[in-house]
Structures are given as C-alpha cells and as structure tokens.
C-alpha cells in the first residue's frame, strides 16, 4: 500500500478519480479528489470528491441517496490519477443514468465484444421498436405464455443434449435457453443486473456459512 503523500496532486491540489462499478465494470464518472476528500473517502469507505464548480467537498449521494461504497482505490504508474472501484447504490449520474458516460461518439463494430448486457439491450429494443419478420418481436407479440413455453422447450432440449453427453449440442441448446430466458426477463422487466445481484448475494451467504463453520 502506498501513502497518500506519495500521490501527485495538481497545482490546485486535486487528482482525477475514475470511478468504476465493481459489478458491471462500467466507468461511472470522472471526478476529482483533494487530499482531504480522499482521506474522508478512505475513512468513511464511501466516495467523497471535491467539486471544482462549487469549490467545496462533495460526498456522493448526500442529497440523492445514491452513495458509492468503496471497494478499492488504485493509483496509476505516475501517481497522478486514481481508479476508485465502488458498489453503487443508485445511478452515478445526476441525469438518472447509471453512468455519466452515455453519449456515443463512435464505435468500431468489428472489434466490439459480445456481452449478455448487449444482447439484453438488443432484445429490449425489439420489444420497444417492433420489427417485421423479427423472431424476437414475434415472441413479444404472442405474449408471456408463448415465451414461457419456449423457455420450457429449450430447457428440455438442454436436458436431452446433456443426457446424451453431447457437449457441442448442449452448448448450442444452452445458448438457445439463455436467449429465451433473456426474452422472458425483458418481458417481466428483470434486468441482467438483478440476476447478477441475486447470484452475488448467494455467494456472500455461502462465504458466511463457511466462515461460521470454521469458527465452530
């Protein structure tokens, strides 16, 4: 661990802090910290910044309630910038968006990596902006019963492929099941983060149970 005094604050006594969500890995915001606000952040384990416009300390969430619990703080190689990994309790942006970075400038689609969140957003778009000939739109038009039927059918296909010990076919059927599960989630207003948080909470419980067993 390095000492705060090793950090290089600028001529105004500030250091840029890139705030990253621990779960989604998204960059939430770029803020600035003074030595005092960094000390408060470490002591309270919640982000405290320095507002350059108001020229005063600013505890994130003090008015909105959208606090950020700090997981870790890391300095770069030159000691003049920080990354602050947090667990957010609400949107990071004053607009209500999860992240302050939501205005696309350019994207190289050829190099874009696949993610479940991206697929979820695509499926969500098919529900909002229906497209003729789209299978996803067709499912939404048919409604919850059709979607649930497909989830059931794909679950059966996974079982059959798994029972046959066919790895390639099982992967294929799991992908189908995952897709239809995402359609169900969009239909019911369940976000990928909701499922992530549920799994995360179970993981914490498991660790607590193990710790309790070790202390008995």
XYZ file of N, CA, C and O in Angstrom:
864
model
N 0.840 -1.197 0.000
C 0.000 0.000 0.000
C 0.882 1.257 0.000
O 1.854 1.332 0.752
N 0.534 2.220 -0.825
C 1.309 3.452 -0.856
C 0.692 4.476 0.098
O -0.482 4.371 0.473
N 1.460 5.454 0.464
C 0.996 6.524 1.337
C 0.346 7.623 0.491
O 0.787 7.884 -0.640
N -0.696 8.264 1.023
C -1.384 9.346 0.309
C -0.403 10.438 -0.100
O -0.535 11.052 -1.165
N 0.604 10.662 0.724
C 1.570 11.717 0.447
C 2.434 11.432 -0.778
O 3.115 12.321 -1.286
N 2.402 10.189 -1.254
C 3.150 9.845 -2.458
C 2.398 10.251 -3.721
O 2.988 10.308 -4.806
N 1.104 10.533 -3.585
C 0.297 10.898 -4.741
C 0.643 12.303 -5.210
O 1.010 13.169 -4.409
N 0.511 12.532 -6.504
C 0.842 13.822 -7.099
C -0.445 14.588 -7.423
O -1.104 14.332 -8.430
N -0.789 15.513 -6.552
C -1.947 16.379 -6.779
C -1.501 17.545 -7.660
O -0.344 17.978 -7.604
N -2.418 18.077 -8.479
C -2.048 19.164 -9.391
C -1.887 20.491 -8.654
O -1.949 20.543 -7.420
N -1.696 21.545 -9.417
C -1.447 22.860 -8.804
C -2.619 23.368 -7.978
O -2.456 24.244 -7.125
N -3.800 22.805 -8.222
C -4.980 23.180 -7.437
C -5.235 22.217 -6.280
O -6.241 22.324 -5.586
N -4.312 21.274 -6.120
C -4.434 20.321 -5.018
C -5.411 19.195 -5.301
O -5.939 18.573 -4.387
N -5.632 18.902 -6.599
C -6.608 17.888 -6.979
C -5.964 16.750 -7.774
O -4.912 16.915 -8.386
N -6.644 15.599 -7.733
C -6.206 14.445 -8.507
C -7.442 13.822 -9.151
O -8.485 13.690 -8.506
N -7.397 13.491 -10.461
C -8.559 12.887 -11.114
C -8.824 11.477 -10.592
O -7.890 10.709 -10.353
N -10.107 11.149 -10.425
C -10.504 9.838 -9.920
C -11.533 9.231 -10.876
O -12.628 9.772 -11.044
N -11.156 8.135 -11.509
C -12.064 7.420 -12.405
C -12.829 6.394 -11.567
O -12.233 5.482 -10.997
N -14.144 6.566 -11.495
C -14.969 5.694 -10.655
C -15.538 4.560 -11.505
O -16.169 4.795 -12.542
N -15.307 3.321 -11.062
C -15.710 2.130 -11.815
C -16.627 1.267 -10.958
O -16.370 1.056 -9.767
N -17.712 0.768 -11.560
C -18.630 -0.107 -10.837
C -18.018 -1.497 -10.696
O -17.582 -2.093 -11.675
N -17.986 -2.016 -9.492
C -17.328 -3.289 -9.215
C -18.024 -4.454 -9.916
O -17.376 -5.410 -10.345
N -19.338 -4.370 -10.051
C -20.087 -5.487 -10.631
C -20.120 -5.438 -12.151
O -19.794 -6.413 -12.826
N -20.511 -4.312 -12.700
C -20.656 -4.210 -14.156
C -19.333 -3.866 -14.847
O -19.212 -4.023 -16.059
N -18.354 -3.371 -14.088
C -17.057 -2.920 -14.622
C -17.189 -1.670 -15.493
O -16.240 -1.279 -16.170
N -18.342 -1.027 -15.452
C -18.541 0.192 -16.231
C -17.855 1.381 -15.560
O -17.805 1.462 -14.332
N -17.342 2.306 -16.384
C -16.845 3.568 -15.856
C -18.075 4.415 -15.532
O -18.896 4.691 -16.400
N -18.208 4.814 -14.286
C -19.388 5.560 -13.855
C -19.220 7.066 -14.005
O -20.132 7.762 -14.437
N -18.064 7.566 -13.645
C -17.854 9.012 -13.733
C -16.369 9.339 -13.599
O -15.565 8.494 -13.179
N -16.024 10.537 -13.974
C -14.685 11.073 -13.731
C -14.858 12.260 -12.805
O -15.512 13.240 -13.163
N -14.305 12.160 -11.613
C -14.423 13.235 -10.624
C -13.018 13.602 -10.140
O -12.018 13.045 -10.610
N -12.966 14.545 -9.212
C -11.671 14.974 -8.671
C -11.680 14.880 -7.159
O -12.722 15.096 -6.511
N -10.527 14.548 -6.618
C -10.377 14.445 -5.174
C -9.249 15.349 -4.701
O -8.228 15.493 -5.385
N -9.451 15.943 -3.546
C -8.370 16.649 -2.861
C -7.798 15.672 -1.841
O -8.364 14.589 -1.619
N -6.711 16.046 -1.209
C -6.137 15.162 -0.201
C -7.139 14.951 0.938
O -7.275 13.846 1.473
N -7.902 16.003 1.250
C -8.894 15.894 2.320
C -10.038 14.964 1.929
O -10.445 14.108 2.714
N -10.545 15.136 0.706
C -11.677 14.295 0.295
C -11.260 12.836 0.144
O -12.047 11.924 0.418
N -10.020 12.593 -0.281
C -9.517 11.230 -0.371
C -9.423 10.615 1.020
O -9.782 9.449 1.229
N -8.962 11.419 1.974
C -8.885 10.930 3.356
C -10.254 10.579 3.902
O -10.424 9.562 4.591
N -11.245 11.415 3.597
C -12.619 11.144 4.030
C -13.152 9.879 3.360
O -13.819 9.048 3.999
N -12.862 9.730 2.080
C -13.292 8.539 1.334
C -12.769 7.269 1.983
O -13.507 6.292 2.173
N -11.502 7.283 2.349
C -10.888 6.106 2.972
C -11.462 5.868 4.367
O -11.766 4.733 4.745
N -11.638 6.928 5.122
C -12.138 6.801 6.489
C -13.591 6.329 6.532
O -13.961 5.476 7.346
N -14.423 6.878 5.635
C -15.845 6.557 5.648
C -16.208 5.401 4.723
O -17.339 4.915 4.746
N -15.227 4.989 3.879
C -15.443 3.900 2.914
C -16.556 4.227 1.920
O -17.204 3.342 1.376
N -16.771 5.510 1.672
C -17.722 5.991 0.684
C -17.101 7.178 -0.042
O -16.369 7.963 0.573
N -17.407 7.314 -1.337
C -16.744 8.343 -2.129
C -17.081 9.760 -1.662
O -18.233 10.087 -1.409
N -16.040 10.532 -1.575
C -16.154 11.961 -1.283
C -15.228 12.664 -2.273
O -14.037 12.325 -2.365
N -15.767 13.599 -3.024
C -14.998 14.286 -4.056
C -14.842 15.766 -3.719
O -15.362 16.250 -2.708
N -14.140 16.464 -4.602
C -14.032 17.913 -4.484
C -14.691 18.523 -5.718
O -14.302 18.234 -6.847
N -15.706 19.340 -5.490
C -16.422 19.977 -6.591
C -15.642 21.200 -7.070
O -15.471 22.170 -6.325
N -15.189 21.157 -8.312
C -14.431 22.283 -8.857
C -15.325 23.491 -9.124
O -14.872 24.629 -9.032
N -16.602 23.241 -9.430
C -17.522 24.351 -9.702
C -17.940 25.056 -8.415
O -18.012 26.285 -8.363
N -18.190 24.267 -7.371
C -18.613 24.860 -6.090
C -17.436 25.123 -5.155
O -17.583 25.776 -4.134
N -16.292 24.532 -5.514
C -15.070 24.658 -4.713
C -15.310 24.250 -3.257
O -14.986 24.983 -2.313
N -15.855 23.058 -3.133
C -16.124 22.525 -1.802
C -16.145 21.006 -1.848
O -16.236 20.407 -2.926
N -16.070 20.373 -0.689
C -16.156 18.921 -0.615
C -17.555 18.467 -1.029
O -18.540 19.167 -0.801
N -17.626 17.273 -1.608
C -18.895 16.762 -2.099
C -18.958 15.253 -1.844
O -18.266 14.484 -2.484
N -19.773 14.866 -0.880
C -19.987 13.451 -0.606
C -21.038 12.922 -1.582
O -22.173 13.384 -1.578
N -20.657 11.963 -2.397
C -21.573 11.406 -3.392
C -22.802 10.811 -2.689
O -22.666 9.983 -1.794
N -23.978 11.266 -3.110
C -25.218 10.741 -2.552
C -25.742 11.486 -1.348
O -26.761 11.097 -0.766
N -25.078 12.575 -0.955
C -25.512 13.294 0.241
C -26.896 13.907 0.071
O -27.613 14.118 1.050
N -27.300 14.187 -1.152
C -28.658 14.705 -1.384
C -29.538 13.684 -2.108
O -30.729 13.570 -1.813
N -28.959 12.927 -3.035
C -29.748 11.966 -3.816
C -29.926 10.623 -3.121
O -30.854 9.877 -3.411
N -29.000 10.299 -2.207
C -29.039 8.991 -1.559
C -28.301 7.923 -2.353
O -28.170 6.783 -1.903
N -27.788 8.293 -3.531
C -27.079 7.341 -4.389
C -25.602 7.261 -4.002
O -24.716 7.679 -4.745
N -25.357 6.709 -2.831
C -23.985 6.638 -2.317
C -23.195 5.557 -3.044
O -23.761 4.664 -3.691
N -21.870 5.644 -2.919
C -20.979 4.660 -3.524
C -20.064 4.087 -2.447
O -19.233 4.795 -1.881
N -20.242 2.815 -2.145
C -19.390 2.134 -1.173
C -18.093 1.723 -1.861
O -18.113 1.041 -2.891
N -16.982 2.115 -1.288
C -15.683 1.911 -1.931
C -15.151 0.502 -1.702
O -15.112 0.008 -0.570
N -14.750 -0.153 -2.792
C -14.146 -1.481 -2.735
C -12.625 -1.360 -2.708
O -11.949 -2.006 -1.908
N -12.088 -0.509 -3.584
C -10.634 -0.327 -3.633
C -10.281 0.986 -4.320
O -11.089 1.543 -5.073
N -9.090 1.464 -4.041
C -8.549 2.672 -4.691
C -7.142 2.342 -5.168
O -6.321 1.845 -4.388
N -6.880 2.626 -6.450
C -5.576 2.301 -7.030
C -5.020 3.513 -7.768
O -5.746 4.186 -8.496
N -3.736 3.775 -7.554
C -3.065 4.876 -8.260
C -2.407 4.347 -9.524
O -2.043 3.172 -9.610
N -2.249 5.216 -10.528
C -1.585 4.803 -11.763
C -0.071 4.823 -11.571
O 0.436 5.118 -10.484
N 0.658 4.514 -12.638
C 2.116 4.381 -12.558
C 2.828 5.686 -12.210
O 3.928 5.675 -11.649
N 2.194 6.827 -12.535
C 2.800 8.118 -12.249
C 2.289 8.744 -10.953
O 2.657 9.875 -10.611
N 1.396 8.034 -10.285
C 0.821 8.503 -9.024
C 0.020 9.802 -9.167
O -0.137 10.540 -8.191
N -0.482 10.084 -10.398
C -1.215 11.336 -10.583
C -2.659 11.117 -11.064
O -3.307 12.024 -11.575
N -3.155 9.893 -10.907
C -4.546 9.593 -11.243
C -4.974 8.360 -10.445
O -4.144 7.508 -10.103
N -6.268 8.274 -10.161
C -6.796 7.170 -9.362
C -7.931 6.453 -10.082
O -8.659 7.054 -10.869
N -8.064 5.164 -9.807
C -9.292 4.447 -10.142
C -9.916 4.043 -8.811
O -9.231 3.506 -7.934
N -11.206 4.318 -8.696
C -11.933 4.012 -7.466
C -13.034 3.008 -7.817
O -13.975 3.336 -8.535
N -12.893 1.787 -7.354
C -13.880 0.740 -7.618
C -14.930 0.780 -6.509
O -14.589 0.788 -5.324
N -16.210 0.816 -6.919
C -17.279 1.008 -5.944
C -18.440 0.053 -6.179
O -18.605 -0.506 -7.265
N -19.242 -0.098 -5.151
C -20.567 -0.704 -5.265
C -21.555 0.446 -5.178
O -21.654 1.110 -4.138
N -22.271 0.697 -6.263
C -23.176 1.845 -6.323
C -24.545 1.504 -5.768
O -25.095 0.439 -6.048
N -25.096 2.422 -5.010
C -26.458 2.290 -4.525
C -27.320 3.319 -5.256
O -27.734 4.322 -4.683
N -27.532 3.075 -6.544
C -28.296 4.008 -7.357
C -27.450 4.566 -8.480
O -26.243 4.299 -8.570
N -28.057 5.354 -9.366
C -27.348 5.936 -10.514
C -26.185 6.825 -10.097
O -26.250 7.493 -9.066
N -25.148 6.822 -10.923
C -23.989 7.675 -10.647
C -24.197 9.079 -11.207
O -23.648 10.047 -10.698
N -25.005 9.186 -12.280
C -25.173 10.465 -12.973
C -26.385 11.241 -12.450
O -27.415 10.646 -12.109
N -26.275 12.574 -12.424
C -27.371 13.417 -11.947
C -28.585 13.357 -12.875
O -29.692 13.741 -12.490
N -28.377 12.818 -14.106
C -29.490 12.702 -15.056
C -30.354 11.488 -14.758
O -31.427 11.324 -15.347
N -29.864 10.621 -13.868
C -30.580 9.390 -13.581
C -30.015 8.185 -14.306
O -30.425 7.049 -14.069
N -29.026 8.426 -15.190
C -28.365 7.334 -15.897
C -27.393 6.619 -14.945
O -26.871 7.214 -14.001
N -27.182 5.336 -15.219
C -26.274 4.547 -14.384
C -24.863 5.130 -14.401
O -24.180 5.183 -13.388
N -24.426 5.558 -15.584
C -23.095 6.131 -15.758
C -23.203 7.516 -16.391
O -24.159 7.800 -17.120
N -22.231 8.355 -16.116
C -22.194 9.679 -16.750
C -21.812 9.573 -18.222
O -22.015 10.506 -18.994
N -21.248 8.422 -18.616
C -20.809 8.227 -19.998
C -21.872 7.448 -20.774
O -21.872 6.210 -20.776
N -22.782 8.183 -21.424
C -23.855 7.515 -22.164
C -24.126 8.166 -23.525
O -25.120 7.846 -24.174
N -23.252 9.060 -23.946
C -23.418 9.712 -25.247
C -22.429 9.137 -26.252
O -21.252 9.505 -26.261
N -22.877 8.214 -27.124
C -21.965 7.566 -28.073
C -21.332 8.579 -29.026
O -22.000 9.469 -29.544
N -20.049 8.465 -29.249
C -19.326 9.298 -30.207
C -18.944 8.468 -31.427
O -19.175 8.871 -32.564
N -18.394 7.259 -31.177
C -18.020 6.373 -32.262
C -17.797 4.980 -31.696
O -17.399 4.816 -30.533
N -18.052 3.960 -32.497
C -17.856 2.583 -32.059
C -17.409 1.739 -33.237
O -18.012 1.793 -34.310
N -16.362 0.974 -33.051
C -15.882 0.045 -34.064
C -16.622 -1.272 -33.885
O -16.279 -2.086 -33.028
N -17.657 -1.474 -34.681
C -18.491 -2.663 -34.544
C -17.703 -3.941 -34.804
O -18.053 -5.007 -34.282
N -16.643 -3.866 -35.612
C -15.852 -5.054 -35.925
C -15.105 -5.576 -34.708
O -14.831 -6.766 -34.597
N -14.765 -4.677 -33.795
C -13.980 -5.071 -32.623
C -14.815 -5.138 -31.351
O -14.300 -5.441 -30.287
N -16.100 -4.847 -31.480
C -16.964 -4.847 -30.309
C -17.117 -6.256 -29.753
O -17.445 -7.202 -30.483
N -16.892 -6.433 -28.460
C -17.021 -7.736 -27.824
C -18.478 -8.014 -27.463
O -19.222 -7.115 -27.100
N -18.855 -9.280 -27.579
C -20.209 -9.690 -27.222
C -20.375 -9.673 -25.703
O -19.460 -9.996 -24.957
N -21.557 -9.293 -25.247
C -21.873 -9.380 -23.826
C -23.357 -9.669 -23.667
O -24.172 -9.328 -24.537
N -23.722 -10.304 -22.561
C -25.132 -10.581 -22.292
C -25.925 -9.287 -22.170
O -27.083 -9.220 -22.582
N -25.277 -8.246 -21.628
C -25.961 -6.967 -21.484
C -26.303 -6.384 -22.852
O -27.405 -5.848 -23.050
N -25.383 -6.515 -23.806
C -25.643 -6.019 -25.159
C -26.795 -6.780 -25.808
O -27.654 -6.195 -26.468
N -26.808 -8.107 -25.629
C -27.894 -8.920 -26.181
C -29.209 -8.551 -25.521
O -30.245 -8.447 -26.191
N -29.165 -8.339 -24.226
C -30.364 -7.923 -23.485
C -30.913 -6.609 -24.048
O -32.124 -6.479 -24.268
N -30.017 -5.650 -24.293
C -30.454 -4.354 -24.823
C -31.030 -4.499 -26.233
O -31.991 -3.799 -26.595
N -30.440 -5.404 -27.025
C -30.959 -5.648 -28.367
C -32.367 -6.229 -28.307
O -33.270 -5.797 -29.030
N -32.556 -7.206 -27.421
C -33.875 -7.817 -27.241
C -34.877 -6.786 -26.737
O -36.023 -6.730 -27.203
N -34.433 -5.964 -25.822
C -35.294 -4.900 -25.281
C -35.737 -3.953 -26.393
O -36.883 -3.494 -26.438
N -34.795 -3.671 -27.310
C -35.111 -2.805 -28.433
C -36.148 -3.406 -29.363
O -36.977 -2.690 -29.938
N -36.129 -4.742 -29.491
C -37.106 -5.416 -30.349
C -38.514 -5.334 -29.758
O -39.500 -5.422 -30.490
N -38.589 -5.194 -28.453
C -39.908 -5.060 -27.817
C -40.437 -3.642 -27.977
O -41.628 -3.428 -28.227
N -39.544 -2.671 -27.824
C -39.952 -1.262 -27.913
C -40.214 -0.860 -29.364
O -41.238 -0.257 -29.682
N -39.248 -1.183 -30.228
C -39.368 -0.853 -31.661
C -39.546 -2.145 -32.451
O -38.566 -2.750 -32.904
N -40.772 -2.576 -32.576
C -41.069 -3.859 -33.219
C -40.639 -3.845 -34.686
O -40.861 -2.880 -35.393
N -40.011 -4.955 -35.103
C -39.555 -5.085 -36.479
C -40.245 -6.265 -37.146
O -40.253 -7.379 -36.605
N -40.801 -6.021 -38.308
C -41.487 -7.074 -39.046
C -40.496 -8.161 -39.445
O -39.405 -7.889 -39.942
N -40.879 -9.405 -39.217
C -40.020 -10.527 -39.559
C -39.062 -10.919 -38.452
O -38.353 -11.932 -38.567
N -39.012 -10.159 -37.360
C -38.114 -10.465 -36.244
C -38.747 -11.534 -35.344
O -39.882 -11.392 -34.900
N -37.989 -12.599 -35.100
C -38.479 -13.673 -34.225
C -38.699 -13.148 -32.806
O -39.663 -13.520 -32.131
N -37.802 -12.275 -32.370
C -37.922 -11.707 -31.023
C -39.202 -10.885 -30.898
O -39.939 -11.003 -29.904
N -39.462 -10.060 -31.895
C -40.701 -9.276 -31.907
C -41.919 -10.196 -31.895
O -42.912 -9.940 -31.206
N -41.831 -11.290 -32.653
C -42.913 -12.282 -32.702
C -43.220 -12.829 -31.312
O -44.388 -12.958 -30.919
N -42.176 -13.144 -30.549
C -42.371 -13.672 -29.195
C -43.080 -12.658 -28.303
O -43.997 -13.003 -27.545
N -42.666 -11.398 -28.397
C -43.302 -10.368 -27.575
C -44.763 -10.159 -27.981
O -45.626 -9.915 -27.126
N -45.038 -10.257 -29.261
C -46.413 -10.091 -29.735
C -47.309 -11.228 -29.248
O -48.480 -11.023 -28.939
N -46.739 -12.430 -29.150
C -47.504 -13.583 -28.682
C -47.728 -13.554 -27.173
O -48.691 -14.126 -26.667
N -46.807 -12.909 -26.462
C -47.009 -12.723 -25.027
C -46.316 -13.729 -24.128
O -45.581 -14.617 -24.584
N -46.570 -13.599 -22.842
C -45.859 -14.341 -21.796
C -46.025 -15.849 -21.923
O -45.083 -16.613 -21.693
N -47.217 -16.310 -22.289
C -47.438 -17.758 -22.374
C -46.546 -18.396 -23.438
O -45.976 -19.476 -23.226
N -46.420 -17.729 -24.595
C -45.565 -18.244 -25.663
C -44.107 -18.230 -25.236
O -43.356 -19.197 -25.491
N -43.690 -17.161 -24.573
C -42.303 -17.044 -24.115
C -41.982 -18.142 -23.109
O -40.944 -18.803 -23.182
N -42.887 -18.359 -22.154
C -42.683 -19.402 -21.144
C -42.643 -20.790 -21.776
O -41.866 -21.657 -21.354
N -43.478 -21.006 -22.790
C -43.480 -22.288 -23.490
C -42.130 -22.539 -24.133
O -41.592 -23.660 -24.078
N -41.554 -21.504 -24.752
C -40.255 -21.648 -25.400
C -39.147 -21.902 -24.378
O -38.238 -22.691 -24.624
N -39.228 -21.236 -23.226
C -38.242 -21.475 -22.171
C -38.309 -22.929 -21.727
O -37.281 -23.597 -21.541
N -39.531 -23.447 -21.583
C -39.712 -24.849 -21.206
C -39.167 -25.807 -22.254
O -38.484 -26.785 -21.927
N -39.446 -25.525 -23.524
C -38.970 -26.374 -24.612
C -37.440 -26.401 -24.672
O -36.831 -27.465 -24.850
N -36.840 -25.218 -24.530
C -35.375 -25.151 -24.593
C -34.731 -25.826 -23.389
O -33.652 -26.420 -23.504
N -35.379 -25.748 -22.231
C -34.871 -26.440 -21.040
C -34.841 -27.946 -21.286
O -33.876 -28.634 -20.923
N -35.899 -28.448 -21.918
C -35.972 -29.876 -22.245
C -34.863 -30.264 -23.218
O -34.239 -31.322 -23.078
N -34.617 -29.409 -24.209
C -33.561 -29.669 -25.189
C -32.185 -29.735 -24.520
O -31.335 -30.543 -24.906
N -31.976 -28.887 -23.533
C -30.709 -28.905 -22.787
C -30.557 -30.231 -22.052
O -29.483 -30.849 -22.055
N -31.630 -30.677 -21.432
C -31.601 -31.943 -20.684
C -31.301 -33.114 -21.615
O -30.473 -33.986 -21.298
N -31.948 -33.123 -22.779
C -31.737 -34.212 -23.741
C -30.287 -34.233 -24.224
O -29.637 -35.288 -24.275
N -29.762 -33.068 -24.574
C -28.381 -32.985 -25.060
C -27.388 -33.368 -23.963
O -26.398 -34.057 -24.207
N -27.665 -32.908 -22.732
C -26.782 -33.238 -21.616
C -26.802 -34.717 -21.302
O -25.765 -35.323 -21.003
N -27.991 -35.307 -21.344
C -28.130 -36.738 -21.073
C -27.378 -37.564 -22.105
O -26.815 -38.632 -21.801
N -27.327 -37.062 -23.338
C -26.604 -37.756 -24.410
C -25.100 -37.500 -24.334
O -24.339 -38.022 -25.150
N -24.697 -36.671 -23.372
C -23.281 -36.309 -23.197
C -22.693 -35.698 -24.462
O -21.531 -35.910 -24.795
N -23.558 -34.944 -25.162
C -23.139 -34.268 -26.402
C -22.777 -32.824 -26.053
O -23.653 -31.971 -25.930
N -21.502 -32.568 -25.900
C -21.050 -31.249 -25.448
C -21.424 -30.147 -26.425
O -21.953 -29.091 -26.029
N -21.167 -30.369 -27.715
C -21.449 -29.349 -28.722
C -22.941 -29.011 -28.760
O -23.330 -27.839 -28.807
N -23.783 -30.040 -28.752
C -25.225 -29.825 -28.795
C -25.725 -29.166 -27.513
O -26.632 -28.327 -27.545
N -25.134 -29.532 -26.389
C -25.526 -28.931 -25.105
C -25.221 -27.438 -25.095
O -26.013 -26.629 -24.628
N -24.041 -27.078 -25.617
C -23.680 -25.661 -25.709
C -24.690 -24.916 -26.576
O -25.147 -23.822 -26.237
N -25.034 -25.526 -27.707
C -26.000 -24.917 -28.635
C -27.347 -24.701 -27.954
O -27.954 -23.610 -28.059
N -27.826 -25.721 -27.254
C -29.134 -25.628 -26.596
C -29.101 -24.675 -25.396
O -30.085 -23.996 -25.108
N -27.969 -24.619 -24.705
C -27.835 -23.667 -23.591
C -27.903 -22.236 -24.107
O -28.480 -21.355 -23.456
N -27.304 -21.996 -25.280
C -27.367 -20.665 -25.886
C -28.813 -20.306 -26.218
O -29.257 -19.174 -25.983
N -29.576 -21.271 -26.764
C -30.994 -21.044 -27.056
C -31.770 -20.735 -25.779
O -32.617 -19.836 -25.743
N -31.484 -21.507 -24.737
C -32.169 -21.303 -23.458
C -31.847 -19.934 -22.881
O -32.733 -19.231 -22.373
N -30.574 -19.556 -22.968
C -30.142 -18.257 -22.449
C -30.867 -17.127 -23.173
O -31.344 -16.174 -22.546
N -30.948 -17.239 -24.488
C -31.633 -16.214 -25.286
C -33.097 -16.085 -24.859
O -33.596 -14.983 -24.615
N -33.801 -17.222 -24.762
C -35.220 -17.169 -24.409
C -35.420 -16.703 -22.967
O -36.427 -16.059 -22.645
N -34.454 -17.015 -22.099
C -34.518 -16.515 -20.723
C -34.398 -14.998 -20.697
O -35.081 -14.309 -19.931
N -33.539 -14.452 -21.568
C -33.396 -13.001 -21.661
C -34.675 -12.350 -22.194
O -35.063 -11.271 -21.743
N -35.337 -13.017 -23.137
C -36.617 -12.511 -23.643
C -37.636 -12.454 -22.492
O -38.363 -11.469 -22.336
N -37.658 -13.513 -21.684
C -38.553 -13.544 -20.521
C -38.223 -12.414 -19.551
O -39.124 -11.760 -19.014
N -36.937 -12.180 -19.334
C -36.511 -11.118 -18.420
C -36.988 -9.754 -18.908
O -37.499 -8.949 -18.132
N -36.828 -9.493 -20.212
C -37.285 -8.217 -20.774
C -38.793 -8.090 -20.616
O -39.311 -7.030 -20.237
N -39.511 -9.166 -20.902
C -40.974 -9.156 -20.789
C -41.430 -8.833 -19.367
O -42.426 -8.137 -19.153
N -40.673 -9.325 -18.374
C -41.050 -9.143 -16.967
C -40.363 -7.944 -16.316
O -40.570 -7.682 -15.130
N -39.520 -7.225 -17.088
C -38.834 -6.067 -16.530
C -37.709 -6.425 -15.584
O -37.392 -5.678 -14.654
N -37.103 -7.575 -15.803
C -35.975 -8.027 -14.983
C -34.687 -7.713 -15.722
O -34.509 -8.122 -16.880
N -33.775 -7.010 -15.091
C -32.512 -6.626 -15.729
C -31.437 -7.666 -15.458
O -31.536 -8.445 -14.493
N -30.411 -7.683 -16.298
C -29.270 -8.577 -16.095
C -28.646 -8.335 -14.728
O -28.239 -9.262 -14.035
N -28.606 -7.078 -14.327
C -28.021 -6.718 -13.021
C -28.814 -7.330 -11.872
O -28.246 -7.672 -10.833
N -30.136 -7.466 -12.043
C -30.961 -8.071 -10.989
C -30.536 -9.513 -10.727
O -30.425 -9.941 -9.575
N -30.288 -10.249 -11.804
C -29.860 -11.640 -11.670
C -28.442 -11.697 -11.104
O -28.121 -12.526 -10.249
N -27.596 -10.787 -11.587
C -26.216 -10.713 -11.088
C -26.206 -10.466 -9.585
O -25.473 -11.115 -8.837
N -27.039 -9.529 -9.132
C -27.092 -9.197 -7.710
C -27.589 -10.377 -6.875
O -27.122 -10.605 -5.755
N -28.548 -11.123 -7.419
C -29.069 -12.298 -6.707
C -27.988 -13.355 -6.550
O -27.799 -13.922 -5.467
N -27.255 -13.615 -7.627
C -26.154 -14.578 -7.560
C -25.063 -14.097 -6.617
O -24.481 -14.879 -5.860
N -24.792 -12.791 -6.653
C -23.773 -12.215 -5.778
C -24.153 -12.367 -4.320
O -23.321 -12.680 -3.469
N -25.430 -12.162 -4.014
C -25.888 -12.280 -2.623
C -25.767 -13.714 -2.136
O -25.440 -13.969 -0.982
N -26.005 -14.670 -3.001
C -25.861 -16.073 -2.624
C -24.401 -16.409 -2.360
O -24.086 -17.176 -1.448
N -23.520 -15.827 -3.147
C -22.087 -16.062 -2.976
C -21.628 -15.562 -1.614
O -20.866 -16.228 -0.921
N -22.113 -14.389 -1.225
C -21.762 -13.820 0.083
C -22.272 -14.716 1.196
O -21.580 -14.980 2.183
N -23.500 -15.212 1.041
C -24.088 -16.093 2.050
C -23.261 -17.363 2.204
O -22.988 -17.835 3.303
N -22.843 -17.924 1.056
C -22.023 -19.135 1.087
C -20.733 -18.907 1.856
O -20.297 -19.751 2.636
N -20.106 -17.740 1.639
C -18.848 -17.438 2.323
C -19.078 -17.303 3.828
O -18.278 -17.736 4.627
N -20.204 -16.671 4.195
C -20.511 -16.500 5.613
C -20.737 -17.841 6.287
O -20.309 -18.073 7.421
N -21.434 -18.765 5.591
C -21.704 -20.085 6.137
C -20.399 -20.839 6.380
O -20.195 -21.469 7.414
N -19.485 -20.746 5.385
C -18.191 -21.412 5.518
C -17.400 -20.850 6.691
O -16.761 -21.574 7.444
N -17.443 -19.523 6.851
C -16.717 -18.872 7.938
C -17.278 -19.291 9.290
O -16.543 -19.517 10.254
N -18.621 -19.397 9.360
C -19.261 -19.802 10.610
C -18.886 -21.234 10.981
O -18.659 -21.558 12.140
N -18.813 -22.102 9.968
C -18.443 -23.493 10.217
C -17.019 -23.592 10.717
O -16.703 -24.422 11.579
N -16.130 -22.728 10.173
C -14.726 -22.765 10.571
C -14.529 -22.283 11.996
O -13.595 -22.692 12.670
N -15.399 -21.396 12.484
C -15.251 -20.844 13.825
C -15.889 -21.733 14.903
O -15.700 -21.509 16.081
N -16.692 -22.707 14.470
C -17.358 -23.605 15.443
C -16.413 -24.715 15.894
O -15.537 -25.134 15.194
